Amino acid sequence: MLKLLNILARGSVAQATEDLYDRNALLILDQQIRETRAALERSRRALALAIAGDQAEARRAAALVEVFWVHHLCPALLQALVPDPDTRRLLPPGDAQA
């Protein structure tokens, strides 16, 4: 008998919980939609920040390569290709954009 009352109590709790969810299903669904929209917006902002950071990093890397080319690689290449300083002075300076 005690076991039967225990089963009845658990069944009543389960039924009451299910009834509560059923009565408030739209309210619960609306709240879940609001929370999901907020999470999606946070994710979009985080993605935009990551993309902006990646683009800034790419610009910094390109600037660093440009500086390294102009100050180190280009003069070293010119030195290797035209070792004579007198001949190097005869060469035009070249295009600054190239």
PDB file of N, CA and C in Angstrom:
ATOM      1  N   MET A   1       0.816  -1.197   0.000  1.00  0.00           N
ATOM      2  CA  MET A   1       0.000   0.000   0.000  1.00  0.00           C
ATOM      3  C   MET A   1       0.861   1.263   0.000  1.00  0.00           C
ATOM      4  N   LEU A   2       1.929   1.261   0.830  1.00  0.00           N
ATOM      5  CA  LEU A   2       2.833   2.409   0.891  1.00  0.00           C
ATOM      6  C   LEU A   2       3.543   2.607  -0.449  1.00  0.00           C
ATOM      7  N   LYS A   3       3.879   1.489  -1.075  1.00  0.00           N
ATOM      8  CA  LYS A   3       4.532   1.555  -2.381  1.00  0.00           C
ATOM      9  C   LYS A   3       3.563   2.149  -3.405  1.00  0.00           C
ATOM     10  N   LEU A   4       2.330   1.797  -3.328  1.00  0.00           N
ATOM     11  CA  LEU A   4       1.330   2.318  -4.251  1.00  0.00           C
ATOM     12  C   LEU A   4       1.136   3.822  -4.056  1.00  0.00           C
ATOM     13  N   LEU A   5       1.136   4.286  -2.811  1.00  0.00           N
ATOM     14  CA  LEU A   5       1.020   5.730  -2.528  1.00  0.00           C
ATOM     15  C   LEU A   5       2.238   6.486  -3.046  1.00  0.00           C
ATOM     16  N   ASN A   6       3.419   5.889  -2.923  1.00  0.00           N
ATOM     17  CA  ASN A   6       4.649   6.499  -3.423  1.00  0.00           C
ATOM     18  C   ASN A   6       4.573   6.657  -4.944  1.00  0.00           C
ATOM     19  N   ILE A   7       4.120   5.612  -5.637  1.00  0.00           N
ATOM     20  CA  ILE A   7       3.974   5.670  -7.092  1.00  0.00           C
ATOM     21  C   ILE A   7       2.950   6.732  -7.483  1.00  0.00           C
ATOM     22  N   LEU A   8       1.835   6.776  -6.729  1.00  0.00           N
ATOM     23  CA  LEU A   8       0.797   7.766  -6.979  1.00  0.00           C
ATOM     24  C   LEU A   8       1.332   9.193  -6.790  1.00  0.00           C
ATOM     25  N   ALA A   9       2.141   9.397  -5.756  1.00  0.00           N
ATOM     26  CA  ALA A   9       2.710  10.730  -5.495  1.00  0.00           C
ATOM     27  C   ALA A   9       3.658  11.129  -6.621  1.00  0.00           C
ATOM     28  N   ARG A  10       4.512  10.209  -7.052  1.00  0.00           N
ATOM     29  CA  ARG A  10       5.443  10.524  -8.140  1.00  0.00           C
ATOM     30  C   ARG A  10       4.697  10.786  -9.442  1.00  0.00           C
ATOM     31  N   GLY A  11       3.647  10.013  -9.683  1.00  0.00           N
ATOM     32  CA  GLY A  11       2.829  10.222 -10.872  1.00  0.00           C
ATOM     33  C   GLY A  11       2.135  11.570 -10.837  1.00  0.00           C
ATOM     34  N   SER A  12       1.658  11.958  -9.651  1.00  0.00           N
ATOM     35  CA  SER A  12       1.007  13.267  -9.512  1.00  0.00           C
ATOM     36  C   SER A  12       1.983  14.403  -9.755  1.00  0.00           C
ATOM     37  N   VAL A  13       3.187  14.273  -9.242  1.00  0.00           N
ATOM     38  CA  VAL A  13       4.213  15.297  -9.454  1.00  0.00           C
ATOM     39  C   VAL A  13       4.556  15.385 -10.938  1.00  0.00           C
ATOM     40  N   ALA A  14       4.704  14.234 -11.583  1.00  0.00           N
ATOM     41  CA  ALA A  14       5.028  14.233 -13.012  1.00  0.00           C
ATOM     42  C   ALA A  14       3.895  14.856 -13.813  1.00  0.00           C
ATOM     43  N   GLN A  15       2.657  14.517 -13.466  1.00  0.00           N
ATOM     44  CA  GLN A  15       1.504  15.082 -14.171  1.00  0.00           C
ATOM     45  C   GLN A  15       1.406  16.587 -13.943  1.00  0.00           C
ATOM     46  N   ALA A  16       1.648  17.036 -12.710  1.00  0.00           N
ATOM     47  CA  ALA A  16       1.592  18.464 -12.405  1.00  0.00           C
ATOM     48  C   ALA A  16       2.678  19.221 -13.160  1.00  0.00           C
ATOM     49  N   THR A  17       3.864  18.625 -13.237  1.00  0.00           N
ATOM     50  CA  THR A  17       4.960  19.253 -13.981  1.00  0.00           C
ATOM     51  C   THR A  17       4.609  19.353 -15.463  1.00  0.00           C
ATOM     52  N   GLU A  18       4.066  18.271 -16.002  1.00  0.00           N
ATOM     53  CA  GLU A  18       3.682  18.275 -17.410  1.00  0.00           C
ATOM     54  C   GLU A  18       2.571  19.291 -17.676  1.00  0.00           C
ATOM     55  N   ASP A  19       1.610  19.374 -16.780  1.00  0.00           N
ATOM     56  CA  ASP A  19       0.527  20.359 -16.919  1.00  0.00           C
ATOM     57  C   ASP A  19       1.076  21.780 -16.869  1.00  0.00           C
ATOM     58  N   LEU A  20       2.046  22.010 -15.965  1.00  0.00           N
ATOM     59  CA  LEU A  20       2.662  23.337 -15.862  1.00  0.00           C
ATOM     60  C   LEU A  20       3.355  23.701 -17.170  1.00  0.00           C
ATOM     61  N   TYR A  21       4.105  22.747 -17.725  1.00  0.00           N
ATOM     62  CA  TYR A  21       4.768  23.003 -19.002  1.00  0.00           C
ATOM     63  C   TYR A  21       3.748  23.236 -20.114  1.00  0.00           C
ATOM     64  N   ASP A  22       2.687  22.441 -20.125  1.00  0.00           N
ATOM     65  CA  ASP A  22       1.669  22.600 -21.159  1.00  0.00           C
ATOM     66  C   ASP A  22       0.977  23.960 -21.066  1.00  0.00           C
ATOM     67  N   ARG A  23       0.661  24.400 -19.859  1.00  0.00           N
ATOM     68  CA  ARG A  23      -0.023  25.678 -19.689  1.00  0.00           C
ATOM     69  C   ARG A  23       0.883  26.857 -20.049  1.00  0.00           C
ATOM     70  N   ASN A  24       2.169  26.664 -19.884  1.00  0.00           N
ATOM     71  CA  ASN A  24       3.112  27.760 -20.109  1.00  0.00           C
ATOM     72  C   ASN A  24       4.030  27.503 -21.296  1.00  0.00           C
ATOM     73  N   ALA A  25       3.621  26.626 -22.179  1.00  0.00           N
ATOM     74  CA  ALA A  25       4.491  26.249 -23.304  1.00  0.00           C
ATOM     75  C   ALA A  25       4.851  27.450 -24.168  1.00  0.00           C
ATOM     76  N   LEU A  26       3.881  28.297 -24.490  1.00  0.00           N
ATOM     77  CA  LEU A  26       4.186  29.464 -25.332  1.00  0.00           C
ATOM     78  C   LEU A  26       5.091  30.456 -24.609  1.00  0.00           C
ATOM     79  N   LEU A  27       4.844  30.648 -23.320  1.00  0.00           N
ATOM     80  CA  LEU A  27       5.695  31.544 -22.537  1.00  0.00           C
ATOM     81  C   LEU A  27       7.132  31.026 -22.506  1.00  0.00           C
ATOM     82  N   ILE A  28       7.266  29.720 -22.270  1.00  0.00           N
ATOM     83  CA  ILE A  28       8.603  29.114 -22.241  1.00  0.00           C
ATOM     84  C   ILE A  28       9.260  29.207 -23.610  1.00  0.00           C
ATOM     85  N   LEU A  29       8.513  28.920 -24.657  1.00  0.00           N
ATOM     86  CA  LEU A  29       9.049  28.987 -26.020  1.00  0.00           C
ATOM     87  C   LEU A  29       9.475  30.412 -26.380  1.00  0.00           C
ATOM     88  N   ASP A  30       8.654  31.396 -26.022  1.00  0.00           N
ATOM     89  CA  ASP A  30       9.016  32.792 -26.282  1.00  0.00           C
ATOM     90  C   ASP A  30      10.300  33.179 -25.567  1.00  0.00           C
ATOM     91  N   GLN A  31      10.444  32.742 -24.317  1.00  0.00           N
ATOM     92  CA  GLN A  31      11.666  33.061 -23.574  1.00  0.00           C
ATOM     93  C   GLN A  31      12.878  32.388 -24.196  1.00  0.00           C
ATOM     94  N   GLN A  32      12.720  31.142 -24.621  1.00  0.00           N
ATOM     95  CA  GLN A  32      13.835  30.448 -25.275  1.00  0.00           C
ATOM     96  C   GLN A  32      14.217  31.134 -26.580  1.00  0.00           C
ATOM     97  N   ILE A  33      13.232  31.630 -27.320  1.00  0.00           N
ATOM     98  CA  ILE A  33      13.516  32.357 -28.559  1.00  0.00           C
ATOM     99  C   ILE A  33      14.270  33.646 -28.251  1.00  0.00           C
ATOM    100  N   ARG A  34      13.839  34.375 -27.215  1.00  0.00           N
ATOM    101  CA  ARG A  34      14.547  35.612 -26.833  1.00  0.00           C
ATOM    102  C   ARG A  34      15.991  35.323 -26.437  1.00  0.00           C
ATOM    103  N   GLU A  35      16.182  34.278 -25.647  1.00  0.00           N
ATOM    104  CA  GLU A  35      17.543  33.927 -25.216  1.00  0.00           C
ATOM    105  C   GLU A  35      18.405  33.494 -26.401  1.00  0.00           C
ATOM    106  N   THR A  36      17.808  32.765 -27.334  1.00  0.00           N
ATOM    107  CA  THR A  36      18.554  32.326 -28.515  1.00  0.00           C
ATOM    108  C   THR A  36      18.916  33.506 -29.405  1.00  0.00           C
ATOM    109  N   ARG A  37      17.982  34.444 -29.560  1.00  0.00           N
ATOM    110  CA  ARG A  37      18.294  35.648 -30.351  1.00  0.00           C
ATOM    111  C   ARG A  37      19.421  36.441 -29.722  1.00  0.00           C
ATOM    112  N   ALA A  38      19.379  36.581 -28.392  1.00  0.00           N
ATOM    113  CA  ALA A  38      20.445  37.319 -27.706  1.00  0.00           C
ATOM    114  C   ALA A  38      21.786  36.614 -27.887  1.00  0.00           C
ATOM    115  N   ALA A  39      21.793  35.285 -27.777  1.00  0.00           N
ATOM    116  CA  ALA A  39      23.040  34.531 -27.974  1.00  0.00           C
ATOM    117  C   ALA A  39      23.542  34.667 -29.401  1.00  0.00           C
ATOM    118  N   LEU A  40      22.627  34.656 -30.360  1.00  0.00           N
ATOM    119  CA  LEU A  40      23.014  34.822 -31.763  1.00  0.00           C
ATOM    120  C   LEU A  40      23.615  36.206 -31.998  1.00  0.00           C
ATOM    121  N   GLU A  41      23.028  37.223 -31.410  1.00  0.00           N
ATOM    122  CA  GLU A  41      23.558  38.585 -31.560  1.00  0.00           C
ATOM    123  C   GLU A  41      24.948  38.704 -30.930  1.00  0.00           C
ATOM    124  N   ARG A  42      25.130  38.087 -29.755  1.00  0.00           N
ATOM    125  CA  ARG A  42      26.459  38.097 -29.129  1.00  0.00           C
ATOM    126  C   ARG A  42      27.476  37.381 -30.015  1.00  0.00           C
ATOM    127  N   SER A  43      27.056  36.284 -30.628  1.00  0.00           N
ATOM    128  CA  SER A  43      27.958  35.542 -31.514  1.00  0.00           C
ATOM    129  C   SER A  43      28.316  36.356 -32.748  1.00  0.00           C
ATOM    130  N   ARG A  44      27.334  37.064 -33.292  1.00  0.00           N
ATOM    131  CA  ARG A  44      27.605  37.913 -34.464  1.00  0.00           C
ATOM    132  C   ARG A  44      28.597  39.015 -34.121  1.00  0.00           C
ATOM    133  N   ARG A  45      28.422  39.625 -32.949  1.00  0.00           N
ATOM    134  CA  ARG A  45      29.368  40.672 -32.535  1.00  0.00           C
ATOM    135  C   ARG A  45      30.769  40.103 -32.338  1.00  0.00           C
ATOM    136  N   ALA A  46      30.840  38.936 -31.717  1.00  0.00           N
ATOM    137  CA  ALA A  46      32.144  38.304 -31.504  1.00  0.00           C
ATOM    138  C   ALA A  46      32.811  37.972 -32.837  1.00  0.00           C
ATOM    139  N   LEU A  47      32.025  37.499 -33.803  1.00  0.00           N
ATOM    140  CA  LEU A  47      32.570  37.201 -35.131  1.00  0.00           C
ATOM    141  C   LEU A  47      33.056  38.472 -35.823  1.00  0.00           C
ATOM    142  N   ALA A  48      32.274  39.545 -35.711  1.00  0.00           N
ATOM    143  CA  ALA A  48      32.684  40.810 -36.334  1.00  0.00           C
ATOM    144  C   ALA A  48      33.986  41.308 -35.714  1.00  0.00           C
ATOM    145  N   LEU A  49      34.117  41.191 -34.393  1.00  0.00           N
ATOM    146  CA  LEU A  49      35.362  41.600 -33.737  1.00  0.00           C
ATOM    147  C   LEU A  49      36.529  40.730 -34.181  1.00  0.00           C
ATOM    148  N   ALA A  50      36.293  39.442 -34.319  1.00  0.00           N
ATOM    149  CA  ALA A  50      37.362  38.542 -34.754  1.00  0.00           C
ATOM    150  C   ALA A  50      37.805  38.857 -36.180  1.00  0.00           C
ATOM    151  N   ILE A  51      36.837  39.131 -37.054  1.00  0.00           N
ATOM    152  CA  ILE A  51      37.169  39.477 -38.438  1.00  0.00           C
ATOM    153  C   ILE A  51      37.942  40.787 -38.491  1.00  0.00           C
ATOM    154  N   ALA A  52      37.491  41.784 -37.720  1.00  0.00           N
ATOM    155  CA  ALA A  52      38.194  43.069 -37.697  1.00  0.00           C
ATOM    156  C   ALA A  52      39.609  42.899 -37.163  1.00  0.00           C
ATOM    157  N   GLY A  53      39.773  42.090 -36.138  1.00  0.00           N
ATOM    158  CA  GLY A  53      41.111  41.833 -35.593  1.00  0.00           C
ATOM    159  C   GLY A  53      42.001  41.124 -36.602  1.00  0.00           C
ATOM    160  N   ASP A  54      41.427  40.182 -37.331  1.00  0.00           N
ATOM    161  CA  ASP A  54      42.189  39.464 -38.346  1.00  0.00           C
ATOM    162  C   ASP A  54      42.633  40.398 -39.468  1.00  0.00           C
ATOM    163  N   GLN A  55      41.739  41.284 -39.882  1.00  0.00           N
ATOM    164  CA  GLN A  55      42.086  42.242 -40.937  1.00  0.00           C
ATOM    165  C   GLN A  55      43.164  43.214 -40.460  1.00  0.00           C
ATOM    166  N   ALA A  56      43.061  43.650 -39.216  1.00  0.00           N
ATOM    167  CA  ALA A  56      44.085  44.559 -38.676  1.00  0.00           C
ATOM    168  C   ALA A  56      45.432  43.850 -38.605  1.00  0.00           C
ATOM    169  N   GLU A  57      45.410  42.589 -38.199  1.00  0.00           N
ATOM    170  CA  GLU A  57      46.649  41.806 -38.132  1.00  0.00           C
ATOM    171  C   GLU A  57      47.256  41.648 -39.525  1.00  0.00           C
ATOM    172  N   ALA A  58      46.414  41.433 -40.534  1.00  0.00           N
ATOM    173  CA  ALA A  58      46.913  41.296 -41.907  1.00  0.00           C
ATOM    174  C   ALA A  58      47.542  42.601 -42.391  1.00  0.00           C
ATOM    175  N   ARG A  59      46.918  43.738 -42.035  1.00  0.00           N
ATOM    176  CA  ARG A  59      47.499  45.033 -42.432  1.00  0.00           C
ATOM    177  C   ARG A  59      48.845  45.265 -41.747  1.00  0.00           C
ATOM    178  N   ARG A  60      48.932  44.897 -40.459  1.00  0.00           N
ATOM    179  CA  ARG A  60      50.213  45.056 -39.751  1.00  0.00           C
ATOM    180  C   ARG A  60      51.286  44.157 -40.352  1.00  0.00           C
ATOM    181  N   ALA A  61      50.915  42.942 -40.717  1.00  0.00           N
ATOM    182  CA  ALA A  61      51.884  42.020 -41.320  1.00  0.00           C
ATOM    183  C   ALA A  61      52.349  42.546 -42.676  1.00  0.00           C
ATOM    184  N   ALA A  62      51.428  43.073 -43.473  1.00  0.00           N
ATOM    185  CA  ALA A  62      51.796  43.618 -44.788  1.00  0.00           C
ATOM    186  C   ALA A  62      52.729  44.818 -44.629  1.00  0.00           C
ATOM    187  N   ALA A  63      52.446  45.649 -43.647  1.00  0.00           N
ATOM    188  CA  ALA A  63      53.319  46.812 -43.413  1.00  0.00           C
ATOM    189  C   ALA A  63      54.708  46.365 -42.975  1.00  0.00           C
ATOM    190  N   LEU A  64      54.760  45.334 -42.155  1.00  0.00           N
ATOM    191  CA  LEU A  64      56.050  44.824 -41.706  1.00  0.00           C
ATOM    192  C   LEU A  64      56.848  44.237 -42.869  1.00  0.00           C
ATOM    193  N   VAL A  65      56.182  43.513 -43.744  1.00  0.00           N
ATOM    194  CA  VAL A  65      56.857  42.951 -44.927  1.00  0.00           C
ATOM    195  C   VAL A  65      57.366  44.076 -45.819  1.00  0.00           C
ATOM    196  N   GLU A  66      56.546  45.115 -45.983  1.00  0.00           N
ATOM    197  CA  GLU A  66      56.958  46.256 -46.811  1.00  0.00           C
ATOM    198  C   GLU A  66      58.213  46.925 -46.242  1.00  0.00           C
ATOM    199  N   VAL A  67      58.214  47.150 -44.950  1.00  0.00           N
ATOM    200  CA  VAL A  67      59.390  47.773 -44.315  1.00  0.00           C
ATOM    201  C   VAL A  67      60.612  46.879 -44.467  1.00  0.00           C
ATOM    202  N   PHE A  68      60.432  45.579 -44.232  1.00  0.00           N
ATOM    203  CA  PHE A  68      61.554  44.653 -44.350  1.00  0.00           C
ATOM    204  C   PHE A  68      62.082  44.612 -45.784  1.00  0.00           C
ATOM    205  N   TRP A  69      61.167  44.652 -46.766  1.00  0.00           N
ATOM    206  CA  TRP A  69      61.576  44.646 -48.166  1.00  0.00           C
ATOM    207  C   TRP A  69      62.376  45.897 -48.498  1.00  0.00           C
ATOM    208  N   VAL A  70      61.837  47.050 -48.131  1.00  0.00           N
ATOM    209  CA  VAL A  70      62.461  48.316 -48.508  1.00  0.00           C
ATOM    210  C   VAL A  70      63.813  48.498 -47.833  1.00  0.00           C
ATOM    211  N   HIS A  71      63.920  48.135 -46.570  1.00  0.00           N
ATOM    212  CA  HIS A  71      65.136  48.441 -45.817  1.00  0.00           C
ATOM    213  C   HIS A  71      66.170  47.317 -45.800  1.00  0.00           C
ATOM    214  N   HIS A  72      65.749  46.069 -46.097  1.00  0.00           N
ATOM    215  CA  HIS A  72      66.701  44.967 -45.972  1.00  0.00           C
ATOM    216  C   HIS A  72      66.811  44.125 -47.245  1.00  0.00           C
ATOM    217  N   LEU A  73      65.689  43.621 -47.718  1.00  0.00           N
ATOM    218  CA  LEU A  73      65.762  42.685 -48.841  1.00  0.00           C
ATOM    219  C   LEU A  73      66.122  43.358 -50.153  1.00  0.00           C
ATOM    220  N   CYS A  74      65.490  44.458 -50.460  1.00  0.00           N
ATOM    221  CA  CYS A  74      65.763  45.140 -51.730  1.00  0.00           C
ATOM    222  C   CYS A  74      67.233  45.588 -51.818  1.00  0.00           C
ATOM    223  N   PRO A  75      67.765  46.262 -50.794  1.00  0.00           N
ATOM    224  CA  PRO A  75      69.192  46.620 -50.882  1.00  0.00           C
ATOM    225  C   PRO A  75      70.111  45.402 -50.964  1.00  0.00           C
ATOM    226  N   ALA A  76      69.768  44.339 -50.241  1.00  0.00           N
ATOM    227  CA  ALA A  76      70.604  43.133 -50.286  1.00  0.00           C
ATOM    228  C   ALA A  76      70.531  42.476 -51.663  1.00  0.00           C
ATOM    229  N   LEU A  77      69.350  42.465 -52.255  1.00  0.00           N
ATOM    230  CA  LEU A  77      69.197  41.905 -53.597  1.00  0.00           C
ATOM    231  C   LEU A  77      69.976  42.736 -54.612  1.00  0.00           C
ATOM    232  N   LEU A  78      69.878  44.049 -54.510  1.00  0.00           N
ATOM    233  CA  LEU A  78      70.625  44.925 -55.412  1.00  0.00           C
ATOM    234  C   LEU A  78      72.132  44.717 -55.232  1.00  0.00           C
ATOM    235  N   GLN A  79      72.570  44.565 -53.992  1.00  0.00           N
ATOM    236  CA  GLN A  79      73.989  44.310 -53.706  1.00  0.00           C
ATOM    237  C   GLN A  79      74.436  42.997 -54.338  1.00  0.00           C
ATOM    238  N   ALA A  80      73.565  41.970 -54.265  1.00  0.00           N
ATOM    239  CA  ALA A  80      73.933  40.669 -54.819  1.00  0.00           C
ATOM    240  C   ALA A  80      73.938  40.683 -56.344  1.00  0.00           C
ATOM    241  N   LEU A  81      72.981  41.397 -56.941  1.00  0.00           N
ATOM    242  CA  LEU A  81      72.898  41.420 -58.404  1.00  0.00           C
ATOM    243  C   LEU A  81      73.901  42.369 -59.041  1.00  0.00           C
ATOM    244  N   VAL A  82      74.155  43.496 -58.379  1.00  0.00           N
ATOM    245  CA  VAL A  82      75.091  44.490 -58.912  1.00  0.00           C
ATOM    246  C   VAL A  82      76.090  44.815 -57.797  1.00  0.00           C
ATOM    247  N   PRO A  83      77.152  44.013 -57.688  1.00  0.00           N
ATOM    248  CA  PRO A  83      78.092  44.199 -56.579  1.00  0.00           C
ATOM    249  C   PRO A  83      78.926  45.486 -56.691  1.00  0.00           C
ATOM    250  N   ASP A  84      79.112  46.004 -57.893  1.00  0.00           N
ATOM    251  CA  ASP A  84      79.953  47.191 -58.067  1.00  0.00           C
ATOM    252  C   ASP A  84      79.168  48.454 -57.670  1.00  0.00           C
ATOM    253  N   PRO A  85      79.641  49.222 -56.667  1.00  0.00           N
ATOM    254  CA  PRO A  85      78.922  50.418 -56.224  1.00  0.00           C
ATOM    255  C   PRO A  85      78.828  51.492 -57.307  1.00  0.00           C
ATOM    256  N   ASP A  86      79.845  51.589 -58.152  1.00  0.00           N
ATOM    257  CA  ASP A  86      79.800  52.597 -59.217  1.00  0.00           C
ATOM    258  C   ASP A  86      78.690  52.271 -60.227  1.00  0.00           C
ATOM    259  N   THR A  87      78.519  51.007 -60.529  1.00  0.00           N
ATOM    260  CA  THR A  87      77.460  50.598 -61.450  1.00  0.00           C
ATOM    261  C   THR A  87      76.091  50.797 -60.800  1.00  0.00           C
ATOM    262  N   ARG A  88      75.977  50.483 -59.525  1.00  0.00           N
ATOM    263  CA  ARG A  88      74.697  50.648 -58.803  1.00  0.00           C
ATOM    264  C   ARG A  88      74.241  52.098 -58.823  1.00  0.00           C
ATOM    265  N   ARG A  89      75.188  53.026 -58.776  1.00  0.00           N
ATOM    266  CA  ARG A  89      74.827  54.454 -58.791  1.00  0.00           C
ATOM    267  C   ARG A  89      74.231  54.853 -60.138  1.00  0.00           C
ATOM    268  N   LEU A  90      74.558  54.129 -61.209  1.00  0.00           N
ATOM    269  CA  LEU A  90      74.032  54.434 -62.528  1.00  0.00           C
ATOM    270  C   LEU A  90      72.591  53.948 -62.717  1.00  0.00           C
ATOM    271  N   LEU A  91      72.132  53.028 -61.874  1.00  0.00           N
ATOM    272  CA  LEU A  91      70.789  52.475 -62.009  1.00  0.00           C
ATOM    273  C   LEU A  91      69.756  53.498 -61.548  1.00  0.00           C
ATOM    274  N   PRO A  92      68.614  53.558 -62.246  1.00  0.00           N
ATOM    275  CA  PRO A  92      67.561  54.455 -61.777  1.00  0.00           C
ATOM    276  C   PRO A  92      66.978  53.949 -60.472  1.00  0.00           C
ATOM    277  N   PRO A  93      66.405  54.836 -59.674  1.00  0.00           N
ATOM    278  CA  PRO A  93      65.922  54.421 -58.353  1.00  0.00           C
ATOM    279  C   PRO A  93      64.736  53.457 -58.428  1.00  0.00           C
ATOM    280  N   GLY A  94      63.975  53.427 -59.494  1.00  0.00           N
ATOM    281  CA  GLY A  94      62.857  52.491 -59.612  1.00  0.00           C
ATOM    282  C   GLY A  94      61.553  53.108 -59.138  1.00  0.00           C
ATOM    283  N   ASP A  95      60.518  52.359 -59.315  1.00  0.00           N
ATOM    284  CA  ASP A  95      59.168  52.810 -58.949  1.00  0.00           C
ATOM    285  C   ASP A  95      58.964  52.606 -57.451  1.00  0.00           C
ATOM    286  N   ALA A  96      58.554  53.656 -56.769  1.00  0.00           N
ATOM    287  CA  ALA A  96      58.355  53.561 -55.329  1.00  0.00           C
ATOM    288  C   ALA A  96      57.166  52.667 -54.982  1.00  0.00           C
ATOM    289  N   GLN A  97      56.212  52.497 -55.907  1.00  0.00           N
ATOM    290  CA  GLN A  97      55.033  51.671 -55.653  1.00  0.00           C
ATOM    291  C   GLN A  97      55.274  50.204 -55.953  1.00  0.00           C
ATOM    292  N   ALA A  98      56.304  49.869 -56.680  1.00  0.00           N
ATOM    293  CA  ALA A  98      56.559  48.477 -57.085  1.00  0.00           C
ATOM    294  C   ALA A  98      57.221  47.687 -55.978  1.00  0.00           C
TER     295      ALA A  98
END
